């Protein structure tokens, strides 16, 4: 079963507008990561937010995390054509708690299209 | 720092054959994870290696195996290939902060 679920599945906006994507998950987590993928290529790491953080910024990206609602959002401000991609949230599977890398569970992603 | 590299980038095999994929993590990263991405199932975790030991495993059959070498490079092997194994196979190396950085992937087509 999916741990993270992104919403909406697809989003089309005009260049310059802001894009917001949401992610919901089911179990307690210690961190959540967001990734971008262009046309079936490798995943690009965007941001990691820890469970004790509520908001994190990186350039035009803003990520929020609400552990009480088990949800996260990714905001891209002043969108550009190059932002057209699929965006995924990923949470640890929780199978390994030894402090190292845990396998990630991904949602189906949000496909973002920026219209010029 | 150079990113995660994967070889080969594309591979075509026939059913019943076996295949080995290779991954070199970011320098200094000791953890390597493998994922399979298909249109139907999305991204699924295969397994994770740290210091040559498999620490974590997803729900894949035993035909999928891997190993890690002392220099942290990792290989993934799929034996007795099936049509459903056609996918993009992604390797990720992890920082000590838990961030996973992905390579460009190997696109495997099974005919």
PDB file of C-alpha atoms in Angstrom:
ATOM      1  CA  UNK A   1       0.000   0.000   0.000  1.00  0.00           C
ATOM      2  CA  UNK A   2       1.111   3.553  -0.648  1.00  0.00           C
ATOM      3  CA  UNK A   3       2.538   5.436   2.298  1.00  0.00           C
ATOM      4  CA  UNK A   4       2.535   8.811   0.607  1.00  0.00           C
ATOM      5  CA  UNK A   5      -0.187  10.043  -1.696  1.00  0.00           C
ATOM      6  CA  UNK A   6       0.240  13.250  -3.682  1.00  0.00           C
ATOM      7  CA  UNK A   7      -2.621  15.507  -4.595  1.00  0.00           C
ATOM      8  CA  UNK A   8      -3.538  16.594  -7.207  1.00  0.00           C
ATOM      9  CA  UNK A   9      -2.443  13.927  -9.667  1.00  0.00           C
ATOM     10  CA  UNK A  10      -1.973  16.590 -12.332  1.00  0.00           C
ATOM     11  CA  UNK A  11      -1.694  20.357 -12.258  1.00  0.00           C
ATOM     12  CA  UNK A  12      -1.436  22.815 -15.126  1.00  0.00           C
ATOM     13  CA  UNK A  13      -0.673  26.481 -14.448  1.00  0.00           C
ATOM     14  CA  UNK A  14       0.652  29.529 -16.274  1.00  0.00           C
ATOM     15  CA  UNK A  15       4.293  30.499 -16.047  1.00  0.00           C
ATOM     16  CA  UNK A  16       4.852  32.882 -13.170  1.00  0.00           C
ATOM     17  CA  UNK A  17       2.040  31.484 -11.036  1.00  0.00           C
ATOM     18  CA  UNK A  18       2.582  29.511  -7.845  1.00  0.00           C
ATOM     19  CA  UNK A  19       2.091  25.740  -7.723  1.00  0.00           C
ATOM     20  CA  UNK A  20       1.069  23.858  -4.606  1.00  0.00           C
ATOM     21  CA  UNK A  21       1.188  20.094  -4.228  1.00  0.00           C
ATOM     22  CA  UNK A  22       0.099  18.096  -1.225  1.00  0.00           C
ATOM     23  CA  UNK A  23       1.189  14.807   0.230  1.00  0.00           C
ATOM     24  CA  UNK A  24      -0.549  12.662   2.820  1.00  0.00           C
ATOM     25  CA  UNK A  25       0.964   9.701   4.593  1.00  0.00           C
ATOM     26  CA  UNK A  26      -0.294   7.022   6.922  1.00  0.00           C
ATOM     27  CA  UNK A  27       2.194   6.191   9.645  1.00  0.00           C
ATOM     28  CA  UNK A  28       4.474   8.206  11.912  1.00  0.00           C
ATOM     29  CA  UNK A  29       7.647   9.377  10.227  1.00  0.00           C
ATOM     30  CA  UNK A  30      10.888  11.034  11.264  1.00  0.00           C
ATOM     31  CA  UNK A  31      11.371  12.820   7.961  1.00  0.00           C
ATOM     32  CA  UNK A  32       9.816  13.401   4.565  1.00  0.00           C
ATOM     33  CA  UNK A  33      11.557  14.146   1.289  1.00  0.00           C
ATOM     34  CA  UNK A  34      10.395  15.748  -1.947  1.00  0.00           C
ATOM     35  CA  UNK A  35      11.776  14.826  -5.362  1.00  0.00           C
ATOM     36  CA  UNK A  36      11.376  16.005  -8.952  1.00  0.00           C
ATOM     37  CA  UNK A  37      11.548  13.757 -12.000  1.00  0.00           C
ATOM     38  CA  UNK A  38      11.674  14.884 -15.618  1.00  0.00           C
ATOM     39  CA  UNK A  39      10.310  12.530 -18.287  1.00  0.00           C
ATOM     40  CA  UNK A  40      11.351   9.187 -16.789  1.00  0.00           C
ATOM     41  CA  UNK A  41      14.822  10.284 -15.830  1.00  0.00           C
ATOM     42  CA  UNK A  42      16.464  10.039 -12.443  1.00  0.00           C
ATOM     43  CA  UNK A  43      14.983  11.673  -9.386  1.00  0.00           C
ATOM     44  CA  UNK A  44      16.332  15.025  -8.254  1.00  0.00           C
ATOM     45  CA  UNK A  45      16.344  15.577  -4.502  1.00  0.00           C
ATOM     46  CA  UNK A  46      14.606  18.831  -3.609  1.00  0.00           C
ATOM     47  CA  UNK A  47      14.309  18.990   0.151  1.00  0.00           C
ATOM     48  CA  UNK A  48      14.196  16.911   3.323  1.00  0.00           C
ATOM     49  CA  UNK A  49      12.086  18.062   6.245  1.00  0.00           C
ATOM     50  CA  UNK A  50      12.306  16.442   9.657  1.00  0.00           C
ATOM     51  CA  UNK A  51       9.374  15.653  11.917  1.00  0.00           C
ATOM     52  CA  UNK A  52      10.378  18.410  14.346  1.00  0.00           C
ATOM     53  CA  UNK A  53      10.341  21.032  11.580  1.00  0.00           C
ATOM     54  CA  UNK A  54       7.182  22.767  10.404  1.00  0.00           C
ATOM     55  CA  UNK A  55       8.514  24.642   7.405  1.00  0.00           C
ATOM     56  CA  UNK A  56      11.603  24.665   5.245  1.00  0.00           C
ATOM     57  CA  UNK A  57      12.714  26.825   2.332  1.00  0.00           C
ATOM     58  CA  UNK A  58      15.091  26.272  -0.548  1.00  0.00           C
ATOM     59  CA  UNK A  59      15.174  28.934  -3.243  1.00  0.00           C
ATOM     60  CA  UNK A  60      11.685  29.112  -4.780  1.00  0.00           C
ATOM     61  CA  UNK A  61      10.563  26.030  -2.852  1.00  0.00           C
ATOM     62  CA  UNK A  62       8.694  26.018   0.424  1.00  0.00           C
ATOM     63  CA  UNK A  63       7.808  22.792   2.184  1.00  0.00           C
ATOM     64  CA  UNK A  64       5.544  22.461   5.176  1.00  0.00           C
ATOM     65  CA  UNK A  65       4.954  19.468   7.389  1.00  0.00           C
ATOM     66  CA  UNK A  66       1.998  18.892   9.692  1.00  0.00           C
ATOM     67  CA  UNK A  67       2.610  15.687  11.636  1.00  0.00           C
ATOM     68  CA  UNK A  68      -0.750  15.913  13.409  1.00  0.00           C
ATOM     69  CA  UNK A  69      -2.526  15.715  10.046  1.00  0.00           C
ATOM     70  CA  UNK A  70       0.124  13.465   8.501  1.00  0.00           C
ATOM     71  CA  UNK A  71       0.476  15.792   5.564  1.00  0.00           C
ATOM     72  CA  UNK A  72       3.045  17.907   3.761  1.00  0.00           C
ATOM     73  CA  UNK A  73       2.867  20.500   1.031  1.00  0.00           C
ATOM     74  CA  UNK A  74       5.333  21.716  -1.582  1.00  0.00           C
ATOM     75  CA  UNK A  75       4.962  25.252  -2.891  1.00  0.00           C
ATOM     76  CA  UNK A  76       6.854  26.388  -5.967  1.00  0.00           C
ATOM     77  CA  UNK A  77       6.714  30.150  -6.352  1.00  0.00           C
ATOM     78  CA  UNK A  78       7.056  32.091  -9.612  1.00  0.00           C
ATOM     79  CA  UNK A  79       6.936  28.926 -11.700  1.00  0.00           C
ATOM     80  CA  UNK A  80       9.038  28.510 -14.839  1.00  0.00           C
ATOM     81  CA  UNK A  81       8.707  26.240 -17.864  1.00  0.00           C
ATOM     82  CA  UNK A  82      11.679  24.243 -16.534  1.00  0.00           C
ATOM     83  CA  UNK A  83       9.603  23.307 -13.470  1.00  0.00           C
ATOM     84  CA  UNK A  84       7.465  21.045 -15.674  1.00  0.00           C
ATOM     85  CA  UNK A  85       8.018  17.609 -14.150  1.00  0.00           C
ATOM     86  CA  UNK A  86       6.548  15.010 -11.817  1.00  0.00           C
ATOM     87  CA  UNK A  87       6.915  15.689  -8.118  1.00  0.00           C
ATOM     88  CA  UNK A  88       7.018  12.954  -5.497  1.00  0.00           C
ATOM     89  CA  UNK A  89       6.977  12.879  -1.744  1.00  0.00           C
ATOM     90  CA  UNK A  90       8.822  10.035  -0.056  1.00  0.00           C
ATOM     91  CA  UNK A  91       8.713   8.720   3.484  1.00  0.00           C
ATOM     92  CA  UNK A  92      10.823   6.074   5.233  1.00  0.00           C
ATOM     93  CA  UNK A  93       9.355   2.583   5.210  1.00  0.00           C
ATOM     94  CA  UNK A  94      10.210   2.308   8.882  1.00  0.00           C
ATOM     95  CA  UNK A  95      11.748  -1.123   8.482  1.00  0.00           C
ATOM     96  CA  UNK A  96      15.144   0.038   9.580  1.00  0.00           C
ATOM     97  CA  UNK A  97      15.630   2.207  12.594  1.00  0.00           C
ATOM     98  CA  UNK A  98      19.350   1.925  13.056  1.00  0.00           C
ATOM     99  CA  UNK A  99      20.032   5.525  12.182  1.00  0.00           C
ATOM    100  CA  UNK A 100      21.116   4.912   8.617  1.00  0.00           C
ATOM    101  CA  UNK A 101      19.215   5.035   5.383  1.00  0.00           C
ATOM    102  CA  UNK A 102      15.775   3.503   5.349  1.00  0.00           C
ATOM    103  CA  UNK A 103      13.978   2.441   2.198  1.00  0.00           C
ATOM    104  CA  UNK A 104      11.660   5.125   0.906  1.00  0.00           C
ATOM    105  CA  UNK A 105       8.018   4.731  -0.009  1.00  0.00           C
ATOM    106  CA  UNK A 106       6.827   7.005  -2.803  1.00  0.00           C
ATOM    107  CA  UNK A 107       3.420   8.189  -3.853  1.00  0.00           C
ATOM    108  CA  UNK A 108       2.242   8.207  -7.459  1.00  0.00           C
ATOM    109  CA  UNK A 109       3.363  11.799  -7.872  1.00  0.00           C
ATOM    110  CA  UNK A 110       1.899  15.066  -9.087  1.00  0.00           C
ATOM    111  CA  UNK A 111       2.489  15.845 -12.751  1.00  0.00           C
ATOM    112  CA  UNK A 112       3.040  19.584 -13.033  1.00  0.00           C
ATOM    113  CA  UNK A 113       2.793  21.360 -16.375  1.00  0.00           C
ATOM    114  CA  UNK A 114       3.842  24.983 -16.678  1.00  0.00           C
ATOM    115  CA  UNK A 115       2.220  26.684 -19.650  1.00  0.00           C
ATOM    116  CA  UNK A 116       4.357  29.426 -21.259  1.00  0.00           C
TER     117      UNK A 116
ATOM    118  CA  UNK B   1      31.339  16.067  -5.902  1.00  0.00           C
ATOM    119  CA  UNK B   2      30.316  13.764  -8.696  1.00  0.00           C
ATOM    120  CA  UNK B   3      26.791  12.419  -8.442  1.00  0.00           C
ATOM    121  CA  UNK B   4      25.543   8.862  -8.404  1.00  0.00           C
ATOM    122  CA  UNK B   5      26.453   7.012 -11.569  1.00  0.00           C
ATOM    123  CA  UNK B   6      24.736   3.970 -13.013  1.00  0.00           C
ATOM    124  CA  UNK B   7      25.765   1.680 -15.817  1.00  0.00           C
ATOM    125  CA  UNK B   8      24.574   0.747 -18.299  1.00  0.00           C
ATOM    126  CA  UNK B   9      21.958   3.396 -19.033  1.00  0.00           C
ATOM    127  CA  UNK B  10      19.948   1.150 -21.347  1.00  0.00           C
ATOM    128  CA  UNK B  11      19.702  -2.595 -21.586  1.00  0.00           C
ATOM    129  CA  UNK B  12      17.669  -4.996 -23.691  1.00  0.00           C
ATOM    130  CA  UNK B  13      17.392  -8.612 -22.628  1.00  0.00           C
ATOM    131  CA  UNK B  14      15.147 -11.567 -23.415  1.00  0.00           C
ATOM    132  CA  UNK B  15      13.022 -13.574 -21.033  1.00  0.00           C
ATOM    133  CA  UNK B  16      14.942 -16.095 -19.001  1.00  0.00           C
ATOM    134  CA  UNK B  17      18.230 -14.232 -19.157  1.00  0.00           C
ATOM    135  CA  UNK B  18      19.887 -12.579 -16.211  1.00  0.00           C
ATOM    136  CA  UNK B  19      21.168  -9.039 -15.875  1.00  0.00           C
ATOM    137  CA  UNK B  20      23.587  -7.143 -13.652  1.00  0.00           C
ATOM    138  CA  UNK B  21      23.312  -3.417 -13.071  1.00  0.00           C
ATOM    139  CA  UNK B  22      25.993  -1.293 -11.476  1.00  0.00           C
ATOM    140  CA  UNK B  23      25.893   1.767  -9.239  1.00  0.00           C
ATOM    141  CA  UNK B  24      28.640   4.021  -7.907  1.00  0.00           C
ATOM    142  CA  UNK B  25      27.512   6.205  -5.017  1.00  0.00           C
ATOM    143  CA  UNK B  26      28.570   9.734  -4.208  1.00  0.00           C
ATOM    144  CA  UNK B  27      32.048   9.757  -2.748  1.00  0.00           C
ATOM    145  CA  UNK B  28      31.873   9.265   1.001  1.00  0.00           C
ATOM    146  CA  UNK B  29      28.388   7.769   1.003  1.00  0.00           C
ATOM    147  CA  UNK B  30      28.323   4.251   2.383  1.00  0.00           C
ATOM    148  CA  UNK B  31      24.635   3.461   1.967  1.00  0.00           C
ATOM    149  CA  UNK B  32      23.218   2.438  -1.404  1.00  0.00           C
ATOM    150  CA  UNK B  33      19.562   1.703  -2.122  1.00  0.00           C
ATOM    151  CA  UNK B  34      17.897   0.299  -5.213  1.00  0.00           C
ATOM    152  CA  UNK B  35      14.427   1.060  -6.554  1.00  0.00           C
ATOM    153  CA  UNK B  36      12.281  -0.137  -9.411  1.00  0.00           C
ATOM    154  CA  UNK B  37      10.000   2.259 -11.267  1.00  0.00           C
ATOM    155  CA  UNK B  38       7.202   1.076 -13.541  1.00  0.00           C
ATOM    156  CA  UNK B  39       4.151   2.925 -14.902  1.00  0.00           C
ATOM    157  CA  UNK B  40       1.818   0.569 -13.065  1.00  0.00           C
ATOM    158  CA  UNK B  41       3.457   0.197  -9.653  1.00  0.00           C
ATOM    159  CA  UNK B  42       5.376   3.439  -9.477  1.00  0.00           C
ATOM    160  CA  UNK B  43       8.565   3.621  -7.438  1.00  0.00           C
ATOM    161  CA  UNK B  44       9.213   0.618  -5.242  1.00  0.00           C
ATOM    162  CA  UNK B  45      12.062  -0.047  -2.855  1.00  0.00           C
ATOM    163  CA  UNK B  46      14.146  -3.125  -3.600  1.00  0.00           C
ATOM    164  CA  UNK B  47      16.914  -3.196  -0.987  1.00  0.00           C
ATOM    165  CA  UNK B  48      19.545  -1.171   0.820  1.00  0.00           C
ATOM    166  CA  UNK B  49      23.202  -1.920   1.509  1.00  0.00           C
ATOM    167  CA  UNK B  50      25.567  -0.414   4.038  1.00  0.00           C
ATOM    168  CA  UNK B  51      29.164  -1.513   4.546  1.00  0.00           C
ATOM    169  CA  UNK B  52      28.654  -4.536   2.298  1.00  0.00           C
ATOM    170  CA  UNK B  53      25.630  -5.741   4.303  1.00  0.00           C
ATOM    171  CA  UNK B  54      22.024  -5.800   3.188  1.00  0.00           C
ATOM    172  CA  UNK B  55      20.126  -4.023   5.964  1.00  0.00           C
ATOM    173  CA  UNK B  56      16.743  -3.522   4.423  1.00  0.00           C
ATOM    174  CA  UNK B  57      14.671  -5.324   1.812  1.00  0.00           C
ATOM    175  CA  UNK B  58      11.443  -4.611  -0.023  1.00  0.00           C
ATOM    176  CA  UNK B  59       8.822  -7.072  -1.221  1.00  0.00           C
ATOM    177  CA  UNK B  60      10.476  -8.498  -4.291  1.00  0.00           C
ATOM    178  CA  UNK B  61      11.097 -12.152  -5.179  1.00  0.00           C
ATOM    179  CA  UNK B  62      14.443 -13.801  -4.625  1.00  0.00           C
ATOM    180  CA  UNK B  63      15.284 -13.345  -8.311  1.00  0.00           C
ATOM    181  CA  UNK B  64      16.281  -9.827  -7.343  1.00  0.00           C
ATOM    182  CA  UNK B  65      19.553  -9.718  -5.458  1.00  0.00           C
ATOM    183  CA  UNK B  66      22.341  -7.304  -4.835  1.00  0.00           C
ATOM    184  CA  UNK B  67      25.697  -6.820  -3.264  1.00  0.00           C
ATOM    185  CA  UNK B  68      27.990  -4.045  -2.197  1.00  0.00           C
ATOM    186  CA  UNK B  69      31.745  -3.899  -2.440  1.00  0.00           C
ATOM    187  CA  UNK B  70      34.272  -2.480  -0.004  1.00  0.00           C
ATOM    188  CA  UNK B  71      34.466   0.752  -2.039  1.00  0.00           C
ATOM    189  CA  UNK B  72      30.653   1.151  -1.598  1.00  0.00           C
ATOM    190  CA  UNK B  73      29.924   0.436  -5.245  1.00  0.00           C
ATOM    191  CA  UNK B  74      26.896  -1.777  -5.605  1.00  0.00           C
ATOM    192  CA  UNK B  75      25.505  -4.203  -8.127  1.00  0.00           C
ATOM    193  CA  UNK B  76      22.011  -5.490  -8.581  1.00  0.00           C
ATOM    194  CA  UNK B  77      21.232  -8.774 -10.293  1.00  0.00           C
ATOM    195  CA  UNK B  78      17.979 -10.049 -11.698  1.00  0.00           C
ATOM    196  CA  UNK B  79      17.882 -13.686 -12.716  1.00  0.00           C
ATOM    197  CA  UNK B  80      15.390 -15.477 -14.959  1.00  0.00           C
ATOM    198  CA  UNK B  81      14.050 -12.244 -16.382  1.00  0.00           C
ATOM    199  CA  UNK B  82      10.309 -11.837 -16.920  1.00  0.00           C
ATOM    200  CA  UNK B  83       8.490  -9.370 -19.138  1.00  0.00           C
ATOM    201  CA  UNK B  84       7.259  -7.602 -16.011  1.00  0.00           C
ATOM    202  CA  UNK B  85      10.818  -6.803 -14.985  1.00  0.00           C
ATOM    203  CA  UNK B  86      10.950  -4.151 -17.686  1.00  0.00           C
ATOM    204  CA  UNK B  87      11.428  -0.956 -15.715  1.00  0.00           C
ATOM    205  CA  UNK B  88      13.650   1.930 -14.811  1.00  0.00           C
ATOM    206  CA  UNK B  89      16.020   0.795 -12.059  1.00  0.00           C
ATOM    207  CA  UNK B  90      17.256   3.579  -9.856  1.00  0.00           C
ATOM    208  CA  UNK B  91      20.102   3.594  -7.418  1.00  0.00           C
ATOM    209  CA  UNK B  92      20.393   6.087  -4.564  1.00  0.00           C
ATOM    210  CA  UNK B  93      23.178   6.877  -2.163  1.00  0.00           C
ATOM    211  CA  UNK B  94      22.465   8.334   1.234  1.00  0.00           C
ATOM    212  CA  UNK B  95      24.114  11.086   3.184  1.00  0.00           C
ATOM    213  CA  UNK B  96      24.547  10.847   6.937  1.00  0.00           C
ATOM    214  CA  UNK B  97      21.605  13.252   7.181  1.00  0.00           C
ATOM    215  CA  UNK B  98      19.311  10.704   5.546  1.00  0.00           C
ATOM    216  CA  UNK B  99      18.903  12.434   2.203  1.00  0.00           C
ATOM    217  CA  UNK B 100      18.870   9.988  -0.698  1.00  0.00           C
ATOM    218  CA  UNK B 101      20.389  11.130  -3.983  1.00  0.00           C
ATOM    219  CA  UNK B 102      19.459   9.236  -7.093  1.00  0.00           C
ATOM    220  CA  UNK B 103      21.379   8.292 -10.199  1.00  0.00           C
ATOM    221  CA  UNK B 104      20.022   8.627 -13.765  1.00  0.00           C
ATOM    222  CA  UNK B 105      18.772   5.044 -13.763  1.00  0.00           C
ATOM    223  CA  UNK B 106      19.121   2.006 -15.998  1.00  0.00           C
ATOM    224  CA  UNK B 107      16.227   1.388 -18.330  1.00  0.00           C
ATOM    225  CA  UNK B 108      15.782  -2.361 -18.731  1.00  0.00           C
ATOM    226  CA  UNK B 109      13.616  -3.763 -21.489  1.00  0.00           C
ATOM    227  CA  UNK B 110      12.796  -7.466 -21.422  1.00  0.00           C
ATOM    228  CA  UNK B 111      11.594  -8.942 -24.721  1.00  0.00           C
TER     229      UNK B 111
END
